[in-house]
mmCIF file of C-alpha atoms in Angstrom:
data_model
loop_
_atom_site.group_PDB
_atom_site.id
_atom_site.type_symbol
_atom_site.label_atom_id
_atom_site.label_comp_id
_atom_site.label_asym_id
_atom_site.label_seq_id
_atom_site.Cartn_x
_atom_site.Cartn_y
_atom_site.Cartn_z
ATOM 1 C CA MET E 893 -32.541 14.632 -20.155
ATOM 2 C CA LYS E 894 -28.911 14.506 -21.196
ATOM 3 C CA ILE E 895 -26.402 13.102 -18.731
ATOM 4 C CA ALA E 896 -24.201 16.180 -19.128
ATOM 5 C CA ASP E 897 -27.126 18.429 -18.052
ATOM 6 C CA ALA E 898 -28.062 16.417 -14.958
ATOM 7 C CA THR E 899 -27.054 17.455 -11.451
ATOM 8 C CA ASP E 900 -24.699 15.294 -9.431
ATOM 9 C CA GLU E 901 -27.592 14.197 -7.256
ATOM 10 C CA GLU E 902 -29.671 13.174 -10.286
ATOM 11 C CA LEU E 903 -26.712 11.258 -11.711
ATOM 12 C CA ALA E 904 -26.269 9.430 -8.408
ATOM 13 C CA LEU E 905 -29.943 8.417 -8.452
ATOM 14 C CA TYR E 906 -29.585 7.193 -12.052
ATOM 15 C CA ALA E 907 -26.467 5.265 -11.001
ATOM 16 C CA GLN E 908 -28.499 3.640 -8.206
ATOM 17 C CA ARG E 909 -30.812 2.331 -10.905
ATOM 18 C CA GLY E 910 -27.880 0.807 -12.769
ATOM 19 C CA CYS E 911 -26.874 3.556 -15.197
ATOM 20 C CA ARG E 912 -23.118 3.182 -15.544
ATOM 21 C CA GLU E 913 -22.834 6.221 -17.795
ATOM 22 C CA SER E 914 -24.200 8.366 -14.960
ATOM 23 C CA PHE E 915 -21.565 7.118 -12.560
ATOM 24 C CA ALA E 916 -18.860 7.603 -15.211
ATOM 25 C CA GLU E 917 -19.997 11.233 -15.520
ATOM 26 C CA LEU E 918 -19.714 11.650 -11.735
ATOM 27 C CA VAL E 919 -16.171 10.295 -11.901
ATOM 28 C CA ARG E 920 -15.339 12.679 -14.731
ATOM 29 C CA ARG E 921 -16.716 15.650 -12.796
ATOM 30 C CA HIS E 922 -15.052 14.922 -9.464
ATOM 31 C CA ARG E 923 -11.805 13.112 -10.263
ATOM 32 C CA LYS E 924 -9.548 16.171 -10.570
ATOM 33 C CA LYS E 925 -10.953 17.878 -7.470
ATOM 34 C CA LEU E 926 -10.647 14.674 -5.476
ATOM 35 C CA LEU E 927 -7.080 14.090 -6.689
ATOM 36 C CA PHE E 928 -6.124 17.628 -5.667
ATOM 37 C CA VAL E 929 -7.592 17.107 -2.182
ATOM 38 C CA MET E 930 -5.925 13.707 -1.762
ATOM 39 C CA GLN E 931 -2.550 15.108 -2.763
ATOM 40 C CA GLY E 932 -2.992 17.560 0.074
ATOM 41 C CA TYR E 933 -3.593 14.673 2.455
ATOM 42 C CA THR E 934 -0.794 12.412 1.229
ATOM 43 C CA SER E 935 1.832 14.719 -0.334
ATOM 44 C CA ASN E 936 2.428 11.843 -2.751
ATOM 45 C CA PHE E 937 0.860 11.755 -6.219
ATOM 46 C CA HIS E 938 0.822 7.955 -6.509
ATOM 47 C CA ASP E 939 -0.778 7.448 -3.098
ATOM 48 C CA ALA E 940 -3.295 10.162 -3.948
ATOM 49 C CA GLU E 941 -4.176 8.401 -7.221
ATOM 50 C CA ASP E 942 -4.628 5.100 -5.380
ATOM 51 C CA LEU E 943 -6.902 6.746 -2.812
ATOM 52 C CA VAL E 944 -8.963 8.465 -5.513
ATOM 53 C CA GLN E 945 -9.420 5.148 -7.294
ATOM 54 C CA GLU E 946 -10.401 3.438 -4.044
ATOM 55 C CA THR E 947 -12.840 6.273 -3.271
ATOM 56 C CA PHE E 948 -14.659 5.772 -6.554
ATOM 57 C CA VAL E 949 -14.682 1.990 -6.106
ATOM 58 C CA ARG E 950 -16.232 2.388 -2.635
ATOM 59 C CA ALA E 951 -18.716 4.966 -3.899
ATOM 60 C CA TYR E 952 -19.775 2.671 -6.747
ATOM 61 C CA ARG E 953 -20.167 -0.320 -4.438
ATOM 62 C CA ASN E 954 -22.178 1.733 -1.948
ATOM 63 C CA ILE E 955 -24.153 3.954 -4.333
ATOM 64 C CA ARG E 956 -27.411 2.447 -3.051
ATOM 65 C CA LYS E 957 -26.621 3.964 0.378
ATOM 66 C CA TYR E 958 -26.495 7.488 -1.050
ATOM 67 C CA ARG E 959 -29.466 9.689 -0.108
ATOM 68 C CA ASP E 960 -30.288 12.631 -2.331
ATOM 69 C CA LYS E 961 -31.080 14.901 0.639
ATOM 70 C CA PHE E 962 -27.278 15.331 0.837
ATOM 71 C CA LYS E 963 -25.027 16.742 -1.844
ATOM 72 C CA PHE E 964 -23.288 13.954 -3.756
ATOM 73 C CA SER E 965 -19.939 15.721 -3.499
ATOM 74 C CA THR E 966 -20.222 15.811 0.311
ATOM 75 C CA TRP E 967 -20.959 12.090 0.390
ATOM 76 C CA LEU E 968 -18.065 11.352 -1.977
ATOM 77 C CA PHE E 969 -15.543 13.501 -0.119
ATOM 78 C CA THR E 970 -16.585 11.925 3.185
ATOM 79 C CA ILE E 971 -15.650 8.536 1.753
ATOM 80 C CA ALA E 972 -12.341 9.989 0.534
ATOM 81 C CA ARG E 973 -11.535 11.568 3.895
ATOM 82 C CA ARG E 974 -12.167 8.303 5.745
ATOM 83 C CA LEU E 975 -9.915 6.437 3.321
ATOM 84 C CA ALA E 976 -7.184 9.044 3.813
ATOM 85 C CA ILE E 977 -7.437 8.680 7.605
ATOM 86 C CA ASN E 978 -7.185 4.886 7.327
ATOM 87 C CA HIS E 979 -4.231 5.292 4.961
ATOM 88 C CA PHE E 980 -2.370 7.410 7.540
ATOM 89 C CA ARG E 981 -3.147 4.975 10.331
ATOM 90 C CA GLN E 982 -1.740 2.121 8.268
ATOM 91 C CA LEU E 983 1.368 4.118 7.373
ATOM 92 C CA LYS E 984 1.911 4.960 11.022
ATOM 93 C CA ARG E 985 1.561 1.306 12.068
ATOM 94 C CA ASP E 986 3.897 0.190 9.274
ATOM 95 C CA SER E 987 6.535 2.796 10.078
ATOM 96 C CA MET E 988 6.407 2.027 13.816
ATOM 97 C CA TYR E 989 6.794 -1.687 13.074
ATOM 98 C CA GLN E 990 9.612 -1.106 10.597
ATOM 99 C CA ALA E 991 11.427 1.120 13.079
ATOM 100 C CA SER E 992 11.074 -1.561 15.740
ATOM 101 C CA VAL E 993 12.393 -4.349 13.509
ATOM 102 C CA LEU E 994 15.218 -2.225 12.136
ATOM 103 C CA GLU E 995 16.174 -1.230 15.678
ATOM 104 C CA ASN E 996 16.323 -4.917 16.672
ATOM 105 C CA ILE E 997 18.344 -5.759 13.591
ATOM 106 C CA SER E 998 20.682 -2.859 14.299
ATOM 107 C CA ASP E 999 21.183 -3.989 17.912
ATOM 108 C CA VAL E 1000 22.007 -7.546 16.865
ATOM 109 C CA SER E 1001 24.358 -6.296 14.140
ATOM 110 C CA LYS E 1002 26.244 -4.181 16.650
ATOM 111 C CA GLN E 1003 26.612 -7.197 18.920
ATOM 112 C CA ALA E 1004 28.046 -9.383 16.184
ATOM 113 C CA GLU E 1005 31.794 -9.375 16.563
ATOM 114 C CA THR E 1006 32.699 -11.509 13.593
ATOM 115 C CA PRO E 1007 33.631 -9.395 10.572
ATOM 116 C CA ASP E 1008 31.892 -11.742 8.163
ATOM 117 C CA PHE E 1009 28.485 -11.584 9.901
ATOM 118 C CA SER E 1010 25.833 -10.654 7.370
ATOM 119 C CA LEU E 1011 22.108 -10.122 7.728
ATOM 120 C CA TRP E 1012 21.744 -11.129 4.110
ATOM 121 C CA SER E 1013 23.223 -14.523 4.873
ATOM 122 C CA LEU E 1014 20.483 -15.008 7.466
ATOM 123 C CA ALA E 1015 17.905 -13.715 4.999
ATOM 124 C CA GLN E 1016 18.999 -16.426 2.541
ATOM 125 C CA LYS E 1017 17.418 -18.967 4.893
ATOM 126 C CA LEU E 1018 13.996 -17.406 4.263
ATOM 127 C CA SER E 1019 11.730 -18.529 1.448
ATOM 128 C CA SER E 1020 12.705 -17.258 -1.970
ATOM 129 C CA ASP E 1021 9.822 -14.762 -2.106
ATOM 130 C CA GLN E 1022 10.563 -13.431 1.381
ATOM 131 C CA TYR E 1023 14.243 -13.017 0.577
ATOM 132 C CA HIS E 1024 13.504 -11.216 -2.679
ATOM 133 C CA VAL E 1025 10.981 -8.847 -1.164
ATOM 134 C CA LEU E 1026 13.510 -7.902 1.541
ATOM 135 C CA TRP E 1027 16.232 -7.451 -1.050
ATOM 136 C CA PHE E 1028 14.104 -5.245 -3.291
ATOM 137 C CA LYS E 1029 12.873 -3.151 -0.346
ATOM 138 C CA TYR E 1030 16.131 -2.595 1.522
ATOM 139 C CA ALA E 1031 18.994 -3.267 -0.882
ATOM 140 C CA GLY E 1032 17.135 -1.912 -3.899
ATOM 141 C CA ASN E 1033 15.268 0.804 -1.966
ATOM 142 C CA MET E 1034 12.137 0.092 -4.038
ATOM 143 C CA SER E 1035 8.547 1.003 -3.290
ATOM 144 C CA ILE E 1036 5.849 -1.596 -2.631
ATOM 145 C CA LYS E 1037 4.320 -0.644 -5.979
ATOM 146 C CA ASP E 1038 7.576 -1.347 -7.856
ATOM 147 C CA ILE E 1039 8.168 -4.599 -5.991
ATOM 148 C CA SER E 1040 4.626 -5.646 -6.818
ATOM 149 C CA ARG E 1041 5.249 -5.106 -10.530
ATOM 150 C CA ILE E 1042 8.596 -6.896 -10.509
ATOM 151 C CA MET E 1043 7.360 -9.930 -8.581
ATOM 152 C CA GLY E 1044 4.000 -10.091 -10.362
ATOM 153 C CA LYS E 1045 2.132 -10.010 -7.052
ATOM 154 C CA SER E 1046 -0.473 -7.687 -5.607
ATOM 155 C CA ARG E 1047 0.614 -4.879 -3.290
ATOM 156 C CA VAL E 1048 -1.187 -6.566 -0.428
ATOM 157 C CA ASN E 1049 0.681 -9.796 -1.120
ATOM 158 C CA VAL E 1050 4.000 -7.929 -1.182
ATOM 159 C CA LYS E 1051 3.178 -6.235 2.148
ATOM 160 C CA VAL E 1052 2.309 -9.605 3.687
ATOM 161 C CA LEU E 1053 5.542 -11.134 2.368
ATOM 162 C CA LEU E 1054 7.530 -8.205 3.716
ATOM 163 C CA TYR E 1055 5.857 -8.493 7.116
ATOM 164 C CA ARG E 1056 6.510 -12.238 7.323
ATOM 165 C CA ALA E 1057 10.087 -11.856 6.111
ATOM 166 C CA ARG E 1058 10.795 -9.257 8.800
ATOM 167 C CA GLN E 1059 9.172 -11.445 11.441
ATOM 168 C CA ASN E 1060 11.137 -14.512 10.379
ATOM 169 C CA LEU E 1061 14.405 -12.588 10.134
ATOM 170 C CA ALA E 1062 13.853 -11.043 13.564
ATOM 171 C CA GLN E 1063 13.128 -14.521 14.940
ATOM 172 C CA GLN E 1064 16.349 -15.870 13.413
ATOM 173 C CA LEU E 1065 18.302 -12.979 14.875
ATOM 174 C CA THR E 1066 16.953 -13.472 18.375
ATOM 175 C CA SER E 1067 16.809 -17.281 18.475
ATOM 176 C CA SER E 1068 20.157 -18.335 17.034
ATOM 177 C CA PRO E 1069 23.321 -17.433 18.929
ATOM 178 C CA ARG E 1070 25.844 -15.583 16.822
ATOM 179 C CA ASN E 1071 28.441 -18.279 17.473
ATOM 180 C CA ASN E 1072 26.302 -20.758 15.536
ATOM 181 C CA CYS E 1073 26.473 -18.595 12.425
ATOM 182 C CA ALA E 1074 29.011 -20.071 10.047
ATOM 183 C CA ALA E 1075 31.220 -17.732 8.113
ATOM 184 C CA HIS E 1076 28.792 -15.911 5.863
ATOM 185 C CA GLN E 1077 29.430 -13.714 2.909
ATOM 186 C CA LYS E 1078 27.145 -11.094 1.470
ATOM 187 C CA MET E 1079 25.142 -12.343 -1.454
ATOM 188 C CA PRO E 1080 26.087 -10.681 -4.723
ATOM 189 C CA LYS E 1081 23.234 -8.902 -6.472
ATOM 190 C CA GLN E 1082 23.426 -11.134 -9.530
ATOM 191 C CA GLU E 1083 22.463 -14.232 -7.488
ATOM 192 C CA LEU E 1084 19.139 -12.583 -6.723
ATOM 193 C CA TYR E 1085 17.992 -13.263 -10.246
ATOM 194 C CA ASN E 1086 19.309 -16.830 -10.514
ATOM 195 C CA GLU E 1087 16.478 -19.077 -9.440
#
């Protein structure tokens, strides 16, 4: 039997036995539909692409768990839906945390009476990677994906760096009295690249 003539369920069973071509055919058949559905969930093409890729990775890793009494497409779209739900939960947690940190930073900035007070001068005390990830995210208004490419780090690593940088900056803001801050100047953009 030709792979192109097989049903999705037959292809999944072949894939369970190690046939990579069968799984590749399943990807070919369902990629566009899955991308369309994920765009509906995320309203962002790049996030949708990432979720589609992750769906197929999870399906491939767990293909042995598939049972042919269910339609393959139902099984696949269940995986996709769960990933989309987790994606939204993570976004919600991240946005709530960012709002909290930015609110704290805003409060401290309002309290600073010296005209030369600068959050970037405090950020310079962070590690080089933490400073850069903050700079790219907030001064450069870049996405995690773009920062990842620029810094040559994984997206997860960039998110961890960003989390730690925010934590450390928030700690500096709350632990050091503003009177102990020497006269600081904003760091020019060109210094960002001089390491």
